CSV table of C-alpha atoms in Angstrom, one decimal:
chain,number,residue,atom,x,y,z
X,1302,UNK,CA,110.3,90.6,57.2
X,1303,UNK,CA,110.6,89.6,61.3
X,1304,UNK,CA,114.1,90.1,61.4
X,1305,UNK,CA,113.8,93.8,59.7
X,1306,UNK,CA,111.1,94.5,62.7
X,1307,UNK,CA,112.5,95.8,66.1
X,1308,UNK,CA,110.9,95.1,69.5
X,1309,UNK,CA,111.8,98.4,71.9
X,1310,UNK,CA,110.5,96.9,75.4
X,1311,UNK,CA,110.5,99.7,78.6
X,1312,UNK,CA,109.5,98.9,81.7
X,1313,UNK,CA,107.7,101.4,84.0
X,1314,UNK,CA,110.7,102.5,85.0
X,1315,UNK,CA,111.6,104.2,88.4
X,1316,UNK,CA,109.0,105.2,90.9
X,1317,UNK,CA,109.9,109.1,90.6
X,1318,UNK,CA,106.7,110.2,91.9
X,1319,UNK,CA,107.1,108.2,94.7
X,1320,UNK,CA,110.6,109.1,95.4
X,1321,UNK,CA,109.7,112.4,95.3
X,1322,UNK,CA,106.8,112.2,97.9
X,1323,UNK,CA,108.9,110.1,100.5
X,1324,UNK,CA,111.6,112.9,99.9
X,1325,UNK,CA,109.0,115.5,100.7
X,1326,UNK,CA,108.0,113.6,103.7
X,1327,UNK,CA,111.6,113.0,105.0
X,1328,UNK,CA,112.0,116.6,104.7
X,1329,UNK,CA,109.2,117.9,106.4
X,1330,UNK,CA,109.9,115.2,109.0
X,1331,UNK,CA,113.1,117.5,110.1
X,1332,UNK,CA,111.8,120.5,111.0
X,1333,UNK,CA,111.2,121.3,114.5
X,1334,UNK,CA,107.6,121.3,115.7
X,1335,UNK,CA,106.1,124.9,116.7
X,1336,UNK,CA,103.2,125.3,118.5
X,1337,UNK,CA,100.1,123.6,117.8
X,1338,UNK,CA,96.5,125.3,118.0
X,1339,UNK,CA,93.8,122.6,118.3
X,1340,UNK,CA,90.0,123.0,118.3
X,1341,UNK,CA,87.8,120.5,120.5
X,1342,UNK,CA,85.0,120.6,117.5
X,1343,UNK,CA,87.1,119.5,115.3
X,1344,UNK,CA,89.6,117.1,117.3
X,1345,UNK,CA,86.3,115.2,118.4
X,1346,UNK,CA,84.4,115.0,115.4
X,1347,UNK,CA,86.8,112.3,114.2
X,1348,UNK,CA,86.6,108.6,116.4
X,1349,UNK,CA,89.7,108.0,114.5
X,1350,UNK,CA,91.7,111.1,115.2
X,1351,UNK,CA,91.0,110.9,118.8
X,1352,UNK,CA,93.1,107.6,119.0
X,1353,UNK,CA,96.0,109.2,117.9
X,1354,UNK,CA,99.0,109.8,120.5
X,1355,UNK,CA,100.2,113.2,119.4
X,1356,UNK,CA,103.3,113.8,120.0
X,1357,UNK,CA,104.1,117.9,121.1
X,1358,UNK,CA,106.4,120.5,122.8
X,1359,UNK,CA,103.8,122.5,123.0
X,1360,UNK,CA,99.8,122.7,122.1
X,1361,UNK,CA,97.2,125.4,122.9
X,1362,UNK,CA,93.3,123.7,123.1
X,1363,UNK,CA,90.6,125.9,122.0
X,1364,UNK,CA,87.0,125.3,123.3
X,1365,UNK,CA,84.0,127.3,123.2
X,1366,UNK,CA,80.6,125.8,123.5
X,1367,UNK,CA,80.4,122.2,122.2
X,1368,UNK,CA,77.6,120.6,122.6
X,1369,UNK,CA,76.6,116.8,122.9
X,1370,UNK,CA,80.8,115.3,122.9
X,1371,UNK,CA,82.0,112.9,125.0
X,1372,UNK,CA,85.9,113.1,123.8
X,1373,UNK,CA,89.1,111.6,124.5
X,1374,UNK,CA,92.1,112.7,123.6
X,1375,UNK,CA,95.6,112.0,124.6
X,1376,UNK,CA,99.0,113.8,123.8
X,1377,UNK,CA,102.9,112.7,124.6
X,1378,UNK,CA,106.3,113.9,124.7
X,1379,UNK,CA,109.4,113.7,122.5
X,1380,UNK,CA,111.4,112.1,125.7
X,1381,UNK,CA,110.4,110.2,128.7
X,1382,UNK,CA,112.3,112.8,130.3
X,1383,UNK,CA,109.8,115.5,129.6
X,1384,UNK,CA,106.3,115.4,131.4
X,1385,UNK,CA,103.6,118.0,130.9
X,1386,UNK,CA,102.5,121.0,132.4
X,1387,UNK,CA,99.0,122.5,131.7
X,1388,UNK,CA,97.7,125.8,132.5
X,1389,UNK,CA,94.3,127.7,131.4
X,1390,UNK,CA,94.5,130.8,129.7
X,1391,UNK,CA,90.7,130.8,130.4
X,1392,UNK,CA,88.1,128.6,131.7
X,1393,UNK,CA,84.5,129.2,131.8
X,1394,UNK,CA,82.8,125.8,131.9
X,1395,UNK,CA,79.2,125.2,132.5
X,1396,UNK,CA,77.6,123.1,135.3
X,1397,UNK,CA,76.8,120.6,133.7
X,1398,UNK,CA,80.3,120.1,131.7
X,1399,UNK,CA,83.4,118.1,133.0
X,1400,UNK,CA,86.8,118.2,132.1
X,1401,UNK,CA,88.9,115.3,133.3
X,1402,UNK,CA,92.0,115.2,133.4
X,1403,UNK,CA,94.3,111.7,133.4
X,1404,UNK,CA,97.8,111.4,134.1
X,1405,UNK,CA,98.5,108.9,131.4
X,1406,UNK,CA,98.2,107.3,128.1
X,1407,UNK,CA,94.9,106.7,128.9
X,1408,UNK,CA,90.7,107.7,130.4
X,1409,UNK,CA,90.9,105.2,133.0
X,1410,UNK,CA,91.3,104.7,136.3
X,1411,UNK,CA,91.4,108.0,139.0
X,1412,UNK,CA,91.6,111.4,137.1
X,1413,UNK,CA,93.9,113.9,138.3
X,1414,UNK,CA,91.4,116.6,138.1
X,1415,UNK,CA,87.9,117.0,137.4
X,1416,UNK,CA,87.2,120.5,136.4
X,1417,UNK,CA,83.6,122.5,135.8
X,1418,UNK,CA,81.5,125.6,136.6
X,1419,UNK,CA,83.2,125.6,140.2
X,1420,UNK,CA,87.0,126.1,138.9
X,1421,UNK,CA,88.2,129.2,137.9
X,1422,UNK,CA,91.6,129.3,136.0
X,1423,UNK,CA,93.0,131.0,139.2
X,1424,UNK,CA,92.4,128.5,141.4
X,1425,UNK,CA,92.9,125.6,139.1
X,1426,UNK,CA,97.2,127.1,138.6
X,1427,UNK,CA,99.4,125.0,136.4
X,1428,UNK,CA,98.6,121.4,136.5
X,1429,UNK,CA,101.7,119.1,136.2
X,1430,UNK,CA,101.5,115.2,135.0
X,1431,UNK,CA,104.2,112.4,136.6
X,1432,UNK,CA,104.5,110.7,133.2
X,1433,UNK,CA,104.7,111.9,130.0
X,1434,UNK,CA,101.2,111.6,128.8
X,1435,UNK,CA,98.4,113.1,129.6
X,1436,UNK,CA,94.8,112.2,128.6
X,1437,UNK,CA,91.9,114.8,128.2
X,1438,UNK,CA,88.3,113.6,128.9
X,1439,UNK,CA,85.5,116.2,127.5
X,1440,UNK,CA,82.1,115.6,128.2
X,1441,UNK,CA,79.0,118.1,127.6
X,1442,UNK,CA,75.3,118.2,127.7
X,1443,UNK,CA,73.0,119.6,124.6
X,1444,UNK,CA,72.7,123.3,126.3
X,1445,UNK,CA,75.6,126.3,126.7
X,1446,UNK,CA,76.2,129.7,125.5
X,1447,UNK,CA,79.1,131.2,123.6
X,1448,UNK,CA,80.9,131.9,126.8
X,1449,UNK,CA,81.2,128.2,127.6
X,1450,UNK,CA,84.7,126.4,127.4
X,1451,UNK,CA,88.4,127.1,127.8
X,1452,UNK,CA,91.7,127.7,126.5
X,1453,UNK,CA,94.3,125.8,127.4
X,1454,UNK,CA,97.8,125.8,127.2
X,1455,UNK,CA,99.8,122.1,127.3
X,1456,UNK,CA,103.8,122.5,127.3
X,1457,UNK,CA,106.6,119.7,127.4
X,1458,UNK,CA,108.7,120.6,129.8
X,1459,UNK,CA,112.0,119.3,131.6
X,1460,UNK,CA,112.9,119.2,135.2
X,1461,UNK,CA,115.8,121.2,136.3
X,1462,UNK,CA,117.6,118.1,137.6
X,1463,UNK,CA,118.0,117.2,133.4
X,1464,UNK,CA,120.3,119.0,131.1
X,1465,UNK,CA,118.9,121.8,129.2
X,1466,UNK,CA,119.8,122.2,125.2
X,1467,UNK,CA,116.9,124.3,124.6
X,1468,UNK,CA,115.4,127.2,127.1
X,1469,UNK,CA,115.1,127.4,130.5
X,1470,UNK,CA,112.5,129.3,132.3
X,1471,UNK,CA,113.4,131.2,135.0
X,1472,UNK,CA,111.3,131.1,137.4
X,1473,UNK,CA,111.2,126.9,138.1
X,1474,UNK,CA,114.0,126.4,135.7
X,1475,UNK,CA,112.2,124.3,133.6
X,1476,UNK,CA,113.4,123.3,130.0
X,1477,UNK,CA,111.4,123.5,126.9
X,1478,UNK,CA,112.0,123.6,123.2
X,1479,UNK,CA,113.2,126.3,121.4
X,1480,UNK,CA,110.7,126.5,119.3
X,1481,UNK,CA,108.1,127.8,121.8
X,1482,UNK,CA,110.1,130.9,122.5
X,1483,UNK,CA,108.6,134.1,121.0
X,1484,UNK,CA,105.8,132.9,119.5
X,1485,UNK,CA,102.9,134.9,121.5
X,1486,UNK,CA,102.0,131.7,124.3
X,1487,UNK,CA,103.1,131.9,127.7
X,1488,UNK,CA,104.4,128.4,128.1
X,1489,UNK,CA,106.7,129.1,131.1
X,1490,UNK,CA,104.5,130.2,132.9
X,1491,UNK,CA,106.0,133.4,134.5
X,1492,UNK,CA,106.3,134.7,131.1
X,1493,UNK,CA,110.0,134.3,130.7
X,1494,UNK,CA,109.9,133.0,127.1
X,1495,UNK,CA,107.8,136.0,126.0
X,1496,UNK,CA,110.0,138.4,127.8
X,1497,UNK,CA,110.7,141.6,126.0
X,1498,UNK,CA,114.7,140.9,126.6
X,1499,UNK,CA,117.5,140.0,124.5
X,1500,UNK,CA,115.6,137.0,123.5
X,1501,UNK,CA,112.5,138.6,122.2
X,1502,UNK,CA,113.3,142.0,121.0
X,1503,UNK,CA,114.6,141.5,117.7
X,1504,UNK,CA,111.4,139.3,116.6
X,1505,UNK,CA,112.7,138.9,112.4
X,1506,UNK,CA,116.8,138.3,113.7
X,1507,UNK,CA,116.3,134.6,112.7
X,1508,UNK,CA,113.9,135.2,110.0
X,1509,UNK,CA,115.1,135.0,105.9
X,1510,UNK,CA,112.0,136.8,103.2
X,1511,UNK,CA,110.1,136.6,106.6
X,1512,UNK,CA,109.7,132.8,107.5
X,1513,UNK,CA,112.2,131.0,110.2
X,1514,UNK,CA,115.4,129.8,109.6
X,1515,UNK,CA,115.0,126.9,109.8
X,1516,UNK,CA,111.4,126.4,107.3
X,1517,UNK,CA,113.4,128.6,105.2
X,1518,UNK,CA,116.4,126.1,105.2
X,1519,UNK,CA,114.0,123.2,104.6
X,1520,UNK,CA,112.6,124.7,101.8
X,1521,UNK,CA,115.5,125.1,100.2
X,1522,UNK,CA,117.0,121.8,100.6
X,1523,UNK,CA,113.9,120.0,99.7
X,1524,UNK,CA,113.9,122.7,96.2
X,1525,UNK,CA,117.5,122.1,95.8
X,1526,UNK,CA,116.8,118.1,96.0
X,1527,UNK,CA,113.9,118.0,93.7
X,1528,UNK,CA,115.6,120.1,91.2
X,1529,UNK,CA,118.6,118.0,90.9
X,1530,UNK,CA,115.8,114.9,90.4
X,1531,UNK,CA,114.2,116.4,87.5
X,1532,UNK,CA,117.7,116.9,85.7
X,1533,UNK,CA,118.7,113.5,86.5
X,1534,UNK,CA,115.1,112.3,85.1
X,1535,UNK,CA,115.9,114.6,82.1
X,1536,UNK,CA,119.7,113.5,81.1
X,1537,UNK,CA,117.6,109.6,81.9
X,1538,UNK,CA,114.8,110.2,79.2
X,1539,UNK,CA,117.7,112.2,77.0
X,1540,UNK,CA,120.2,109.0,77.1
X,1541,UNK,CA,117.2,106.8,75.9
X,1542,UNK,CA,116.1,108.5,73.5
X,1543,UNK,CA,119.5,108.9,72.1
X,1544,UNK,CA,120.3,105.1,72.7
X,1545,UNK,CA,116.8,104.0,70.7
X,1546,UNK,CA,117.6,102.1,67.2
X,1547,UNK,CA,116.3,104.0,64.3
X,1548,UNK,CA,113.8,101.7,61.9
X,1549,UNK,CA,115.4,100.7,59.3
X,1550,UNK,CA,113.4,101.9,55.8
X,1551,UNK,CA,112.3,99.0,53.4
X,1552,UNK,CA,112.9,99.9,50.0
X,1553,UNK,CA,113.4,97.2,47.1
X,1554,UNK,CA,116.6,96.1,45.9
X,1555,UNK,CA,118.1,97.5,42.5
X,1556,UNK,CA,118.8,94.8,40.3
X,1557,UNK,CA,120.6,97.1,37.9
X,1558,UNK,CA,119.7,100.8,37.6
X,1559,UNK,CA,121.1,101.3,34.7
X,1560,UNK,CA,119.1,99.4,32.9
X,1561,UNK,CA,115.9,100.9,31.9
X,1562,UNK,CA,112.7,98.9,32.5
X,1563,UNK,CA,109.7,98.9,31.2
X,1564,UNK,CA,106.1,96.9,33.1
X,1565,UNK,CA,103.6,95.8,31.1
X,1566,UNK,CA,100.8,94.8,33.2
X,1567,UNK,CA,98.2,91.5,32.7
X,1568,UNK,CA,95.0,92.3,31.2
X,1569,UNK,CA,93.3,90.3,33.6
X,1570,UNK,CA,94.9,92.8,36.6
X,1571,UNK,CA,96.6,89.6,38.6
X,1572,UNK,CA,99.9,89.8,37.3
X,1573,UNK,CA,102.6,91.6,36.1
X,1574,UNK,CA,105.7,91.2,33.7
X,1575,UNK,CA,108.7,93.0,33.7
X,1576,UNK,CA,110.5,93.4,30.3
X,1577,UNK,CA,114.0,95.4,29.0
X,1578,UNK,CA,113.8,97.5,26.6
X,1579,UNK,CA,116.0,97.5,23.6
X,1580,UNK,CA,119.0,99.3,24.8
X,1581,UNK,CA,120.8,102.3,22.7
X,1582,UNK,CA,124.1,101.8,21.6
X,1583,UNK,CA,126.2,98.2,21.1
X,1584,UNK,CA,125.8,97.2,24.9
X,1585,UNK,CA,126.1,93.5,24.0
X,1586,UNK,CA,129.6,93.6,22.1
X,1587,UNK,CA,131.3,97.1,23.3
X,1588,UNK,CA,133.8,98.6,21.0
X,1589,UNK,CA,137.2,99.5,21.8
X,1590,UNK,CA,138.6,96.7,24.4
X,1591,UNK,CA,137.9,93.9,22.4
X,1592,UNK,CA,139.4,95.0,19.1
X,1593,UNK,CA,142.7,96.4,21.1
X,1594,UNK,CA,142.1,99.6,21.0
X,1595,UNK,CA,143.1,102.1,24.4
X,1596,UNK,CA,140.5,103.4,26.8
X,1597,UNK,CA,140.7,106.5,25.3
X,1598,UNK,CA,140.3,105.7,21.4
X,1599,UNK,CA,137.4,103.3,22.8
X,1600,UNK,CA,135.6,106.3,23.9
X,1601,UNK,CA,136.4,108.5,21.1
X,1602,UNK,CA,134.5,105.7,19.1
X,1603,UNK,CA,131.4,105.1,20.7
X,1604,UNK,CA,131.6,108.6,20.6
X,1605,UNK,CA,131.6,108.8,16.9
X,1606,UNK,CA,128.8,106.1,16.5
């Protein structure tokens, strides 16, 4: 009875949806980072977020009257050839709210500048940092109105001196990524990148169904990837099932099914006896052979009888 019995052990098998997330990750990893919008609420509320280095080209930081923060916040290049540039689209900061401003990875030590009611975005220009961090201090009091904070725009930038693969503004020369071209924020600062020229006049020219080239080829590697996953995990689960021993049917051996039986069961219900029957025709002694006759003149006589 053990040996008729089969044992079909499967392990987990492979970690698809793990593969598949890493994939995902990998290729998201790829693509070129546009411009970031952050909001102080929000980038504050978290301790933990505000110990994160965030690495940019370029970053646009929306404030308008928070109350009660005292936030730190720090971003850095993609090259320690880049440094940062930093320049208000707006700033309206009350008295009694500071800005500082640290060139470095971090809020310590001499601040480069420390900016509130008195600074106008005019007279405040494009800040520039000597490494390529910069750390943002935000502290404010429990009182402001609506037209309390600032916007301001943080961009990676290269000096002239290095080679440019990406855009150079015209104005200083300075190289940023390609990425920041077009897309509605003045990160050169004299405007060049947003310049209705040659580079911005045909805004959809790199665009497929209306997203970038380049998100456009991403999603369609990543689709093309995870497609040809689920065929391999189908032909897999396919080849298994194909390769799985069928279970073998018990039945009960014939003895001889020719021979009619006939069970005549105990009275008392525990047992059972098998008899045979009386059987037709001379099976003990069959005509024909015995007596020398021919096959056929055999069957001709049973026939007869």
């Amino acid at each position: 009875m053990i040996n008729n019995m089969t044992f079909n052990f499967r392990g987990p098998g492979p970690p698809w949806k793990s593969l598949l997330f890493i994939l995902f990750i990998f290729t998201l990893g790829g693509v070129a980072s546009e411009n970031t919008n952050y909001h102080m609420q929000s980038l504050c509320k978290n301790h933990f977020l505000q110990q994160l280095y965030r690495k940019i080209d370029g970053a646009v930081l929306h404030s308008q009257n928070e109350r009660n923060l005292d936030c730190v916040i720090t971003f850095q290049t993609h090259s320690i050839l880049q440094r940062f540039m930093l320049r208000f689209d707006s700033l309206h900061l009350d008295c009694n709210d500071h800005l500082y401003i640290y060139d470095g990875a971090h809020a310590v030590g001499n601040f480069k500048s420390d900016l509130s009611c008195r600074n106008t975005k005019q007279a405040v220009g494009s800040i520039f940092t000597r490494t390529n961090f910069v750390t943002l201090r935000y502290v404010t009091d429990g009182w402001g109105t609506d037209a309390n904070g600032f916007n301001l725009v943080i961009t990676a930038v290269k000096d002239p001196k290095h080679s440019c693969m990406d855009f150079r503004c015209n104005l200083r020369e300075f190289c940023i990524a390609k990425d920041l071209v077009c897309d509605g924020i003045n990160h050169c600062a004299d405007g060049s990148d947003e310049a209705i020229s040659s580079t911005c006049s045909m805004p959809n020219r790199d665009k497929i169904f209306g997203m970038e080239t380049i998100l456009f080829v991403a999603i369609a590697v990543s689709s093309t990837l995870i497609l040809c996953v689920c065929v391999v995990i189908m032909f897999v689960c396919s080849c298994r099932r194909q390769a799985a021993p069928q279970t073998p049917s018990h039945q009960l051996p014939a003895y001889n099914a020719n021979m009619p039986l006939q069970q005549v069961h105990g009275s008392n219900g525990t047992g059972a006896t098998t008899i045979v029957s009386k059987l037709p025709g001379n099976w003990r002694h069959p005509a024909g052979l015995l007596l020398g006759y021919s096959e056929a003149r055999a069957r001709l006589y049973c026939q007869a009888k």
